[in-house]
Tab-separated table of C-alpha atoms and ligand atoms in Angstrom:
chain	number	residue	atom	x	y	z
X	186	MET	CA	141.684	158.726	68.698
X	187	ALA	CA	145.333	158.006	69.071
X	188	ASP	CA	147.642	160.904	71.374
X	189	ASN	CA	151.142	161.048	70.599
X	190	ASN	CA	150.610	157.324	70.404
X	191	ARG	CA	148.832	156.038	73.468
X	192	ASP	CA	145.016	155.099	72.343
X	193	VAL	CA	142.785	157.438	74.364
X	194	VAL	CA	139.374	158.902	74.109
X	195	ILE	CA	138.960	162.536	75.017
X	196	LEU	CA	135.852	163.726	76.967
X	197	LYS	CA	135.092	167.239	76.749
X	198	HIS	CA	132.165	168.601	78.693
X	199	GLY	CA	131.883	172.333	78.458
X	200	GLU	CA	135.552	173.524	79.441
X	201	MET	CA	136.407	170.021	81.554
X	202	SER	CA	138.332	167.707	78.888
X	203	ALA	CA	139.499	164.827	80.118
X	204	GLU	CA	142.009	162.097	78.062
X	205	LEU	CA	141.085	158.399	79.138
X	206	GLU	CA	143.585	155.463	77.964
X	207	LEU	CA	142.014	152.087	76.364
X	208	GLN	CA	142.067	149.143	78.023
X	209	HIS	CA	142.579	147.533	74.892
X	210	GLY	CA	141.640	143.072	74.888
X	211	THR	CA	142.794	139.632	72.652
X	212	VAL	CA	139.530	139.938	71.342
X	213	GLY	CA	135.830	141.840	71.027
X	214	PRO	CA	135.084	145.188	72.609
X	215	GLN	CA	138.594	147.528	74.237
X	216	GLY	CA	137.412	149.573	77.350
X	217	ILE	CA	138.023	152.742	78.377
X	218	ASP	CA	139.826	152.908	82.051
X	219	ILE	CA	137.854	155.377	83.407
X	220	THR	CA	139.735	154.420	86.551
X	221	PRO	CA	141.185	158.106	86.660
X	222	LEU	CA	138.016	159.480	85.418
X	223	PHE	CA	136.378	161.566	89.036
X	224	GLN	CA	139.575	162.509	90.159
X	225	LYS	CA	140.020	163.824	86.761
X	226	THR	CA	136.397	165.418	86.354
X	227	GLY	CA	134.220	164.861	88.751
X	228	LEU	CA	132.006	162.939	86.879
X	229	PHE	CA	130.850	158.845	87.788
X	230	THR	CA	129.871	156.455	85.152
X	231	TYR	CA	125.848	155.760	85.622
X	232	ASP	CA	125.554	151.709	84.505
X	233	PRO	CA	122.506	150.496	86.332
X	234	GLY	CA	123.160	146.154	85.570
X	235	PHE	CA	126.259	147.006	84.108
X	236	VAL	CA	125.413	146.330	80.547
X	237	SER	CA	128.517	148.772	79.021
X	238	THR	CA	130.287	148.015	82.219
X	239	ALA	CA	133.954	146.134	81.463
X	240	SER	CA	134.594	145.387	85.817
X	241	CYS	CA	137.990	143.900	85.536
X	242	ARG	CA	140.954	141.644	82.977
X	243	SER	CA	139.593	138.167	82.793
X	244	ALA	CA	141.553	135.998	80.344
X	245	ILE	CA	138.620	132.245	81.523
X	246	SER	CA	135.892	132.724	79.060
X	247	TYR	CA	134.591	134.762	76.365
X	248	ILE	CA	131.666	135.326	74.712
X	249	ASP	CA	130.333	137.244	71.526
X	250	GLY	CA	126.905	137.533	71.927
X	251	ASP	CA	125.769	139.083	67.879
X	252	GLN	CA	127.795	135.775	67.015
X	253	GLY	CA	126.829	133.203	69.699
X	254	ILE	CA	130.692	132.001	70.233
X	255	LEU	CA	131.530	131.036	73.848
X	256	ARG	CA	135.281	130.239	74.329
X	257	TYR	CA	136.844	128.813	77.285
X	258	ARG	CA	140.413	129.632	77.245
X	259	GLY	CA	140.294	130.466	74.347
X	260	TYR	CA	138.462	126.499	72.921
X	261	PRO	CA	135.259	127.098	70.526
X	262	ILE	CA	132.437	125.694	74.065
X	263	GLU	CA	131.426	122.953	70.787
X	264	GLN	CA	134.900	121.381	70.771
X	265	LEU	CA	134.904	121.089	74.220
X	266	ALA	CA	131.382	120.304	74.652
X	267	GLU	CA	131.738	116.645	72.098
X	268	ARG	CA	135.564	115.824	72.854
X	269	SER	CA	136.981	117.112	76.491
X	270	THR	CA	135.391	115.870	80.151
X	271	PHE	CA	133.924	118.356	82.902
X	272	LEU	CA	136.892	117.301	84.752
X	273	GLU	CA	139.737	117.695	82.232
X	274	VAL	CA	137.798	121.625	81.083
X	275	ALA	CA	137.456	121.906	85.087
X	276	TYR	CA	141.966	121.800	84.880
X	277	LEU	CA	141.722	124.323	81.985
X	278	LEU	CA	139.236	127.052	83.329
X	279	LEU	CA	141.374	126.721	86.709
X	280	ASN	CA	145.336	127.301	85.793
X	281	GLY	CA	144.573	128.231	81.551
X	282	GLU	CA	145.351	125.000	79.491
X	283	LEU	CA	144.583	121.285	78.619
X	284	PRO	CA	146.144	119.011	80.498
X	285	THR	CA	148.678	116.124	80.193
X	286	GLN	CA	147.897	112.896	80.531
X	287	ALA	CA	149.632	112.452	83.885
X	288	GLN	CA	148.425	115.982	85.438
X	289	LEU	CA	144.569	115.055	84.085
X	290	GLU	CA	145.283	112.167	86.387
X	291	GLY	CA	146.570	113.223	89.128
X	292	PHE	CA	143.380	116.059	89.300
X	293	VAL	CA	140.928	113.581	88.956
X	294	SER	CA	142.780	112.050	91.719
X	295	ASP	CA	142.937	115.578	93.996
X	296	VAL	CA	139.116	115.937	93.252
X	297	THR	CA	138.706	112.362	93.656
X	298	HIS	CA	140.234	111.890	97.896
X	299	HIS	CA	138.272	115.180	98.011
X	300	THR	CA	135.050	114.174	97.690
X	301	MET	CA	134.161	113.194	101.561
X	302	LEU	CA	132.486	115.476	104.015
X	303	ASN	CA	133.566	115.746	107.433
X	304	GLN	CA	131.295	113.963	109.545
X	305	SER	CA	130.282	116.438	111.732
X	306	LEU	CA	129.308	118.823	108.958
X	307	LEU	CA	126.794	115.957	107.831
X	308	LYS	CA	124.651	116.894	110.938
X	309	PHE	CA	123.956	120.829	109.888
X	310	TYR	CA	121.259	118.901	107.449
X	311	ASN	CA	119.576	117.558	110.520
X	312	GLY	CA	118.815	121.374	111.054
X	313	PHE	CA	116.937	121.697	108.172
X	314	HIS	CA	113.538	120.696	107.916
X	315	HIS	CA	112.876	117.975	105.251
X	316	ASN	CA	111.424	119.978	102.828
X	317	ALA	CA	113.787	122.951	102.588
X	318	HIS	CA	114.316	123.651	99.052
X	319	PRO	CA	118.170	122.135	98.379
X	320	MET	CA	119.732	126.125	97.638
X	321	ALA	CA	119.101	126.905	100.574
X	322	VAL	CA	121.070	124.044	102.122
X	323	MET	CA	123.793	124.960	99.655
X	324	VAL	CA	124.004	128.610	100.413
X	325	GLY	CA	124.471	127.267	104.397
X	326	VAL	CA	126.480	124.532	104.616
X	327	VAL	CA	129.360	125.689	101.874
X	328	GLY	CA	129.241	129.245	103.515
X	329	SER	CA	129.711	126.181	106.628
X	330	LEU	CA	133.408	124.912	105.479
X	331	SER	CA	134.636	127.473	106.632
X	332	ALA	CA	134.282	126.449	110.272
X	333	PHE	CA	135.954	123.080	109.018
X	334	TYR	CA	139.242	124.057	106.795
X	335	HIS	CA	141.215	126.314	108.708
X	336	ASP	CA	143.845	124.662	107.281
X	337	SER	CA	143.209	126.424	104.005
X	338	LEU	CA	141.911	129.886	104.308
X	339	TYR	CA	145.100	132.492	104.060
X	340	ILE	CA	143.635	134.004	100.886
X	341	HIS	CA	147.273	135.569	100.125
X	342	ASN	CA	149.118	132.448	99.791
X	343	PRO	CA	148.320	130.229	96.737
X	344	GLU	CA	148.938	126.816	97.553
X	345	HIS	CA	145.961	127.529	100.519
X	346	ARG	CA	143.408	129.453	96.959
X	347	ALA	CA	144.283	126.567	95.450
X	348	LEU	CA	143.465	123.876	97.980
X	349	SER	CA	140.068	125.351	99.281
X	350	GLY	CA	138.773	125.260	95.586
X	351	LEU	CA	139.990	121.992	95.120
X	352	ARG	CA	138.008	121.047	98.164
X	353	MET	CA	134.932	123.001	97.150
X	354	ILE	CA	135.312	121.666	93.362
X	355	ALA	CA	135.157	117.701	94.619
X	356	LYS	CA	132.582	118.185	97.973
X	357	MET	CA	129.954	120.529	96.061
X	358	PRO	CA	128.701	117.039	94.558
X	359	THR	CA	128.698	115.200	97.628
X	360	ILE	CA	126.403	118.541	99.658
X	361	ALA	CA	124.468	118.496	96.663
X	362	ALA	CA	123.045	114.644	96.799
X	363	ALA	CA	123.198	114.417	100.668
X	364	ALA	CA	120.288	117.753	100.322
X	365	TYR	CA	118.321	115.616	98.301
X	366	LYS	CA	118.772	112.748	99.947
X	367	HIS	CA	117.754	114.823	103.013
X	368	ASN	CA	114.594	115.819	101.167
X	369	ILE	CA	113.433	112.385	100.319
X	370	GLY	CA	114.718	110.750	103.796
X	371	GLU	CA	116.936	108.611	102.935
X	372	PRO	CA	121.055	107.672	104.192
X	373	VAL	CA	123.908	109.649	102.435
X	374	MET	CA	125.599	107.125	100.214
X	375	TYR	CA	129.161	108.529	100.124
X	376	PRO	CA	131.911	108.769	96.796
X	377	GLN	CA	133.269	106.066	95.814
X	378	ASN	CA	136.899	107.027	94.152
X	379	HIS	CA	136.327	104.700	91.009
X	380	LEU	CA	133.676	106.315	89.616
X	381	SER	CA	133.831	110.063	87.176
X	382	TYR	CA	132.923	113.338	88.664
X	383	ALA	CA	129.195	112.470	87.303
X	384	ALA	CA	128.728	109.366	87.568
X	385	ASN	CA	129.729	109.813	91.397
X	386	PHE	CA	126.839	112.142	92.123
X	387	LEU	CA	124.450	110.121	90.182
X	388	HIS	CA	125.314	107.599	92.617
X	389	MET	CA	125.032	109.594	95.258
X	390	MET	CA	121.665	110.965	94.553
X	391	PHE	CA	119.964	107.704	93.336
X	392	ALA	CA	122.294	104.701	95.480
X	393	THR	CA	120.867	103.162	98.131
X	394	PRO	CA	122.714	101.042	100.981
X	395	CYS	CA	119.898	98.101	100.131
X	396	GLU	CA	120.936	96.445	96.455
X	397	PRO	CA	123.575	98.042	93.762
X	398	TYR	CA	122.769	100.768	91.956
X	399	GLU	CA	122.565	100.547	87.875
X	400	ARG	CA	123.733	103.675	86.102
X	401	SER	CA	122.657	104.646	82.534
X	402	PRO	CA	125.807	105.290	80.536
X	403	LEU	CA	123.848	108.228	78.635
X	404	ALA	CA	123.335	109.439	81.865
X	405	GLU	CA	126.340	109.997	82.843
X	406	GLU	CA	128.157	111.566	79.884
X	407	ALA	CA	124.705	113.493	79.631
X	408	LEU	CA	125.566	114.582	83.279
X	409	ASP	CA	128.896	115.169	82.262
X	410	LEU	CA	128.668	117.223	79.253
X	411	LEU	CA	126.042	119.466	80.746
X	412	LEU	CA	128.437	120.083	83.405
X	413	ILE	CA	130.706	121.202	80.903
X	414	LEU	CA	127.910	123.984	79.488
X	415	HIS	CA	127.446	125.133	82.806
X	416	ALA	CA	131.080	125.599	84.203
X	417	ASP	CA	131.536	129.449	83.119
X	418	HIS	CA	130.990	132.249	81.969
X	419	GLU	CA	132.644	135.720	81.872
X	420	GLN	CA	131.684	138.080	84.399
X	421	ASN	CA	127.622	136.558	84.556
X	422	ALA	CA	125.797	138.200	88.160
X	423	SER	CA	127.088	134.807	90.916
X	424	THR	CA	130.362	135.261	88.773
X	425	SER	CA	130.613	138.732	90.127
X	426	THR	CA	129.327	138.186	93.211
X	427	VAL	CA	131.632	135.528	93.683
X	428	ARG	CA	134.699	138.593	92.607
X	429	MET	CA	132.605	141.117	95.294
X	430	ALA	CA	133.046	138.909	97.970
X	431	GLY	CA	136.462	138.395	97.284
X	432	SER	CA	137.095	141.758	97.089
X	433	SER	CA	136.576	142.119	100.810
X	434	GLY	CA	139.411	139.343	101.503
X	435	ALA	CA	136.383	137.241	102.222
X	436	ASN	CA	137.514	133.692	102.676
X	437	PRO	CA	136.753	131.223	99.142
X	438	PHE	CA	133.956	129.602	101.222
X	439	ALA	CA	131.787	132.364	101.684
X	440	CYS	CA	132.263	134.174	98.428
X	441	VAL	CA	131.160	130.694	96.816
X	442	ALA	CA	128.131	130.829	99.840
X	443	ALA	CA	126.894	134.032	98.175
X	444	GLY	CA	127.614	133.318	94.185
X	445	ILE	CA	124.962	130.425	95.096
X	446	ALA	CA	122.565	132.886	96.745
X	447	ALA	CA	123.139	135.075	93.505
X	448	LEU	CA	122.549	132.259	91.043
X	449	TRP	CA	119.767	131.084	92.589
X	450	GLY	CA	117.496	134.157	91.410
X	451	PRO	CA	115.255	133.181	88.295
X	452	ALA	CA	116.659	135.553	86.497
X	453	HIS	CA	119.885	133.348	86.424
X	454	GLY	CA	120.231	130.515	87.300
X	455	GLY	CA	116.768	129.742	89.126
X	456	ALA	CA	115.339	129.513	85.177
X	457	ASN	CA	115.915	126.180	85.177
X	458	GLU	CA	113.824	125.709	87.652
X	459	ALA	CA	111.387	128.319	86.309
X	460	VAL	CA	111.407	126.886	82.592
X	461	LEU	CA	109.800	123.497	83.514
X	462	ASP	CA	106.924	125.519	86.071
X	463	MET	CA	106.208	127.724	82.934
X	464	LEU	CA	106.028	124.795	80.798
X	465	GLU	CA	103.779	123.052	83.049
X	466	GLU	CA	101.355	125.882	83.428
X	467	ILE	CA	101.330	126.185	79.841
X	468	GLY	CA	100.426	122.494	79.958
X	469	ASP	CA	99.255	122.356	76.385
X	470	VAL	CA	99.883	123.635	73.084
X	471	ARG	CA	96.662	125.321	72.356
X	472	HIS	CA	98.047	127.707	75.272
X	473	ILE	CA	101.011	129.109	74.016
X	474	ASP	CA	99.669	132.436	72.258
X	475	LYS	CA	97.914	132.835	75.477
X	476	TYR	CA	101.380	132.891	77.915
X	477	ILE	CA	103.602	134.396	74.630
X	478	ALA	CA	101.307	137.498	74.756
X	479	LYS	CA	101.611	137.397	78.425
X	480	ALA	CA	104.925	137.634	78.301
X	481	LYS	CA	104.823	139.974	75.792
X	482	GLY	CA	102.610	141.882	77.929
X	483	LYS	CA	104.150	145.400	79.911
X	484	ASP	CA	102.197	145.230	82.570
X	485	ASP	CA	102.472	141.649	83.219
X	486	PRO	CA	105.519	140.316	85.329
X	487	PHE	CA	105.207	137.325	83.178
X	488	ARG	CA	108.299	136.833	80.834
X	489	LEU	CA	109.408	133.080	78.877
X	490	MET	CA	111.749	131.884	81.198
X	491	GLY	CA	114.878	130.182	79.340
X	492	PHE	CA	114.461	132.764	76.929
X	493	GLY	CA	117.002	136.060	76.523
X	494	HIS	CA	120.253	136.885	77.874
X	495	ARG	CA	121.848	140.198	78.787
X	496	ILE	CA	124.553	139.051	76.282
X	497	TYR	CA	123.936	137.154	73.743
X	498	LYS	CA	121.501	138.565	70.881
X	499	ASN	CA	121.836	135.361	69.123
X	500	TYR	CA	121.175	131.512	70.507
X	501	ASP	CA	123.183	130.377	72.795
X	502	PRO	CA	125.467	128.076	71.345
X	503	ARG	CA	125.304	126.420	75.320
X	504	ALA	CA	120.970	126.137	74.012
X	505	LYS	CA	122.202	124.832	70.617
X	506	ILE	CA	124.169	121.755	72.222
X	507	ILE	CA	120.978	120.858	74.900
X	508	ARG	CA	118.609	120.960	72.839
X	509	LYS	CA	120.562	118.242	70.651
X	510	MET	CA	120.644	116.049	73.095
X	511	CYS	CA	117.287	116.854	74.413
X	512	HIS	CA	116.373	114.291	71.725
X	513	GLU	CA	119.215	111.787	72.310
X	514	VAL	CA	118.620	111.208	76.091
X	515	LEU	CA	114.474	111.507	76.392
X	516	HIS	CA	115.243	108.613	73.508
X	517	GLU	CA	116.595	106.417	75.654
X	518	LEU	CA	116.142	107.069	78.908
X	519	ALA	CA	112.474	107.934	78.963
X	520	SER	CA	110.162	108.175	76.196
X	521	ASP	CA	110.608	110.456	73.496
X	522	ASP	CA	107.220	112.116	73.596
X	523	ASP	CA	107.478	113.988	76.444
X	524	PRO	CA	104.726	116.163	76.302
X	525	LEU	CA	106.894	118.714	78.251
X	526	PHE	CA	109.877	118.714	75.986
X	527	GLU	CA	107.475	118.998	72.754
X	528	LEU	CA	106.031	122.370	74.782
X	529	ALA	CA	109.185	123.413	74.344
X	530	LEU	CA	110.401	122.850	70.558
X	531	ARG	CA	106.571	124.051	69.653
X	532	LEU	CA	107.454	127.187	71.960
X	533	GLU	CA	110.372	128.434	70.348
X	534	GLU	CA	109.157	127.554	67.221
X	535	ILE	CA	106.084	130.323	67.810
X	536	ALA	CA	108.009	132.916	69.249
X	537	SER	CA	110.710	132.394	67.049
X	538	ARG	CA	108.466	133.963	64.509
X	539	ASP	CA	107.006	136.105	66.782
X	540	GLU	CA	108.175	139.811	65.969
X	541	TYR	CA	108.433	140.560	69.559
X	542	PHE	CA	110.840	137.929	69.981
X	543	LEU	CA	112.628	139.013	67.320
X	544	GLU	CA	113.230	142.430	67.458
X	545	ARG	CA	114.543	142.013	70.674
X	546	LYS	CA	116.501	139.138	69.882
X	547	LEU	CA	115.393	136.576	72.386
X	548	TYR	CA	116.202	133.520	71.796
X	549	PRO	CA	116.235	130.575	74.444
X	550	ASN	CA	119.412	130.612	76.826
X	551	VAL	CA	121.239	128.037	78.030
X	552	ASP	CA	118.566	127.275	81.400
X	553	PHE	CA	115.282	126.398	77.885
X	554	TYR	CA	116.071	123.184	77.310
X	555	SER	CA	118.844	121.944	80.626
X	556	GLY	CA	115.613	120.649	82.615
X	557	ILE	CA	114.225	118.524	79.965
X	558	ILE	CA	117.202	116.279	80.354
X	559	TYR	CA	117.465	116.793	84.404
X	560	ARG	CA	114.503	115.138	84.089
X	561	ALA	CA	115.270	112.673	81.900
X	562	LEU	CA	117.196	111.620	84.133
X	563	GLY	CA	115.182	111.520	87.019
X	564	ILE	CA	116.884	114.545	88.829
X	565	PRO	CA	113.359	116.372	90.651
X	566	ARG	CA	113.297	120.223	89.942
X	567	ASN	CA	114.431	121.641	93.071
X	568	MET	CA	117.204	120.098	92.299
X	569	PHE	CA	118.235	121.899	88.436
X	570	THR	CA	119.344	125.053	90.013
X	571	VAL	CA	121.857	122.965	92.580
X	572	LEU	CA	122.846	121.455	89.384
X	573	PHE	CA	123.945	124.490	87.794
X	574	ALA	CA	125.466	125.731	91.657
X	575	ILE	CA	128.390	122.329	90.785
X	576	ALA	CA	129.158	123.363	88.279
X	577	ARG	CA	129.605	126.944	88.204
X	578	THR	CA	131.738	126.212	90.904
X	579	VAL	CA	134.565	125.653	88.709
X	580	GLY	CA	134.024	128.909	87.090
X	581	TRP	CA	133.552	130.581	90.457
X	582	VAL	CA	136.909	129.005	91.720
X	583	ALA	CA	138.724	130.002	88.592
X	584	HIS	CA	137.465	133.652	88.829
X	585	TRP	CA	138.472	134.191	92.594
X	586	MET	CA	141.757	132.738	92.409
X	587	GLU	CA	142.243	134.656	88.947
X	588	MET	CA	141.518	138.130	90.904
X	589	MET	CA	143.437	136.743	93.896
X	590	ALA	CA	146.584	136.268	92.326
X	591	ASP	CA	146.350	139.785	90.206
X	592	PRO	CA	148.569	142.378	92.992
X	593	LYS	CA	146.783	145.007	92.001
X	594	HIS	CA	143.237	143.756	92.635
X	595	ARG	CA	141.711	146.026	95.421
X	596	ILE	CA	137.977	146.190	97.214
X	597	SER	CA	135.052	146.849	94.591
X	598	ARG	CA	133.457	149.590	95.675
X	599	PRO	CA	130.640	151.085	93.312
X	600	ARG	CA	129.736	154.653	93.613
X	601	GLN	CA	126.140	155.575	93.081
X	602	VAL	CA	123.847	159.415	91.313
X	603	TYR	CA	122.387	160.364	94.747
X	604	HIS	CA	118.851	161.570	93.884
X	605	GLY	CA	117.631	161.334	97.278
X	606	ALA	CA	117.133	164.169	100.206
X	607	ASP	CA	118.609	167.556	100.183
X	608	ARG	CA	120.246	168.612	103.508
X	609	ARG	CA	118.203	168.925	106.002
X	610	ASP	CA	117.588	169.204	109.761
X	611	TYR	CA	115.624	166.935	112.226
X	612	VAL	CA	112.452	167.768	113.332
X	613	PRO	CA	111.414	166.993	117.078
X	614	ILE	CA	107.770	163.937	116.246
X	615	THR	CA	106.013	166.721	118.527
X	616	GLU	CA	106.318	169.128	115.546
X	617	ARG	CA	105.586	166.643	112.533
X	618	SER	CA	102.908	166.311	110.625
G	881	SDX	C1	121.381	132.438	82.878
G	881	SDX	O1	124.536	136.688	82.448
G	881	SDX	C2	124.922	135.292	82.279
G	881	SDX	O2	125.680	135.157	81.030
G	881	SDX	C3	123.873	133.776	82.887
G	881	SDX	C4	123.682	133.016	82.526
G	881	SDX	C5	125.156	131.907	83.254
G	881	SDX	O3	125.399	130.624	82.074
G	881	SDX	O4	125.662	132.655	84.388
G	881	SDX	O5	123.702	133.240	81.165
G	881	SDX	C6	122.869	132.021	82.942
G	881	SDX	O6	121.408	133.082	83.820
G	881	SDX	C7	120.351	132.744	81.620
G	881	SDX	C8	119.784	133.753	81.601
G	881	SDX	C9	118.461	132.843	82.659
G	881	SDX	N1	117.242	133.645	82.632
G	881	SDX	C10	116.412	133.774	82.172
G	881	SDX	O7	115.299	132.930	81.509
G	881	SDX	C11	114.838	134.373	82.450
G	881	SDX	C12	114.450	135.062	81.092
G	881	SDX	N2	114.667	135.839	81.009
G	881	SDX	C13	115.034	137.694	80.840
G	881	SDX	O8	114.448	137.522	82.842
G	881	SDX	C14	115.772	138.104	80.531
G	881	SDX	O9	116.283	137.905	79.411
G	881	SDX	C15	116.844	138.563	81.528
G	881	SDX	C16	117.446	138.261	82.622
G	881	SDX	C17	117.886	137.237	80.890
G	881	SDX	C18	118.480	139.567	80.308
G	881	SDX	O10	117.701	140.384	81.151
G	881	SDX	P1	118.098	141.961	80.803
G	881	SDX	O11	119.530	142.020	79.078
G	881	SDX	O12	118.190	142.972	81.576
G	881	SDX	O13	117.474	142.417	79.216
G	881	SDX	P2	116.012	143.363	79.696
G	881	SDX	O14	114.982	142.391	80.629
G	881	SDX	O15	116.182	144.547	79.875
G	881	SDX	O16	114.933	143.351	78.546
G	881	SDX	C19	115.419	143.975	77.379
G	881	SDX	C20	113.292	143.587	76.587
G	881	SDX	C21	112.196	143.975	77.435
G	881	SDX	O17	111.440	144.383	77.406
G	881	SDX	P3	111.128	146.106	76.970
G	881	SDX	O18	111.226	146.965	77.496
G	881	SDX	O19	112.885	146.502	75.662
G	881	SDX	O20	110.481	146.328	75.801
G	881	SDX	O21	113.004	142.364	76.348
G	881	SDX	C22	112.162	142.269	76.946
G	881	SDX	C23	111.629	143.028	77.978
G	881	SDX	O22	110.970	142.336	78.977
G	881	SDX	N3	112.543	140.630	77.755
G	881	SDX	C24	111.401	139.389	77.843
G	881	SDX	C25	112.687	138.566	78.462
G	881	SDX	N4	114.168	138.953	78.414
G	881	SDX	C26	113.770	140.053	78.004
G	881	SDX	N5	110.080	139.337	77.223
G	881	SDX	C27	109.794	137.928	77.322
G	881	SDX	N6	109.772	137.315	78.424
G	881	SDX	C28	111.604	136.824	78.071
G	881	SDX	N7	112.052	136.211	78.187
């Protein structure tokens, strides 16, 4: 409702009436600015899981869940997937515009020349048992980076923020590959500056000092595309965690470590690993109906991993691109009749006809097919979410920088509706029953 030319909504409850301004964006839902709500009405909003809450204004990614739209800085994900590279997309997400040739070359060189780790950092890996989950290693090692880079921790200096962000984006593949090498007892492979970001990661994962490593160009292309698709996704759980940690003034390395921890959950980035576990548990097309029934069971915690999304009530556009790439990668790199891929296709086909899934608009999400490709690239399952973290570090850094550059940003401090005991006096233990 407009009121003397201001675009406001008026909240009424009994005698109470409060005017709240509308926050307008470029596209998508507007937001009711409830900042003054408590002071005006003594009321909170109540929105567990933030289903209807915009936590900030952002210009980085835009999602339309009903239309299945994802754009990075206004560019459709389908066009970036088709025509861009991960580091070009990283530049776009960080800076807001596609780079010129010179800007891209400079950025690629900066990233390339920050990929090495401090030698002392490599000693951390020896503290982990050989079978430590790589995500646990990532949380620990990334969180420790602030112990090494004191020269870029003054978060109010934009140059420090940019240098810390660059270091994280550059070092994540090296940290990740070193975690894998620790798992398998092989020596860490150092980054090679002549290789692309994706090729360098494959080199650090699979090369050994004993012989030259021949990697497939398709594997490099497939990995680069997966990194693009996972780079950012608005205010998802892990990005919101990074923003929350950053709002207290924590250093960027600690913020990204918090994001990695949040991403690990099977309801979020951990789903890609859980999808493969689920497909292996289903095992055969004949068992699909039993598992679909389990997924629908109210009392059964089992869910179809890789299905459903808080925002997409249509097909996740990233899942469409990955499913198409599965055929190409499996045809060239694995065997076309990968039983788990066949099973995934049949599972999607059956679920797509089931009323329960249709009614709840549950479609495959980014995690449903990605594991099939990672597997075909020889990436072990416990590294799937690590790959997600490598890509999403760009989004985490972009959101952290966007928040830190806002002079009005303040510490995030949600409130609650308290439903515990009212005031009561202490009871001596001798008088308790
Ligand atoms: C990612 O936020 C992001 O953007 C995340 C992400 C990103 O790029 O950052 O896109 C990446 O995390 C993708 C999601 C990966 N997670 C999974 O695949 C795990 C399986 N999916 C579900 O756990 C679930 O769909 C969520 C967590 C993704 C979404 O949960 P919501 O929005 O809280 O939905 P919900 O739990 O309220 O479900 C609504 C209904 C419920 O049934 P009813 O109570 O209405 O009867 O749908 C059912 C749920 O039981 N449901 C499922 C289901 N997902 C939801 N039933 C069976 N299988 C599923 N997968």
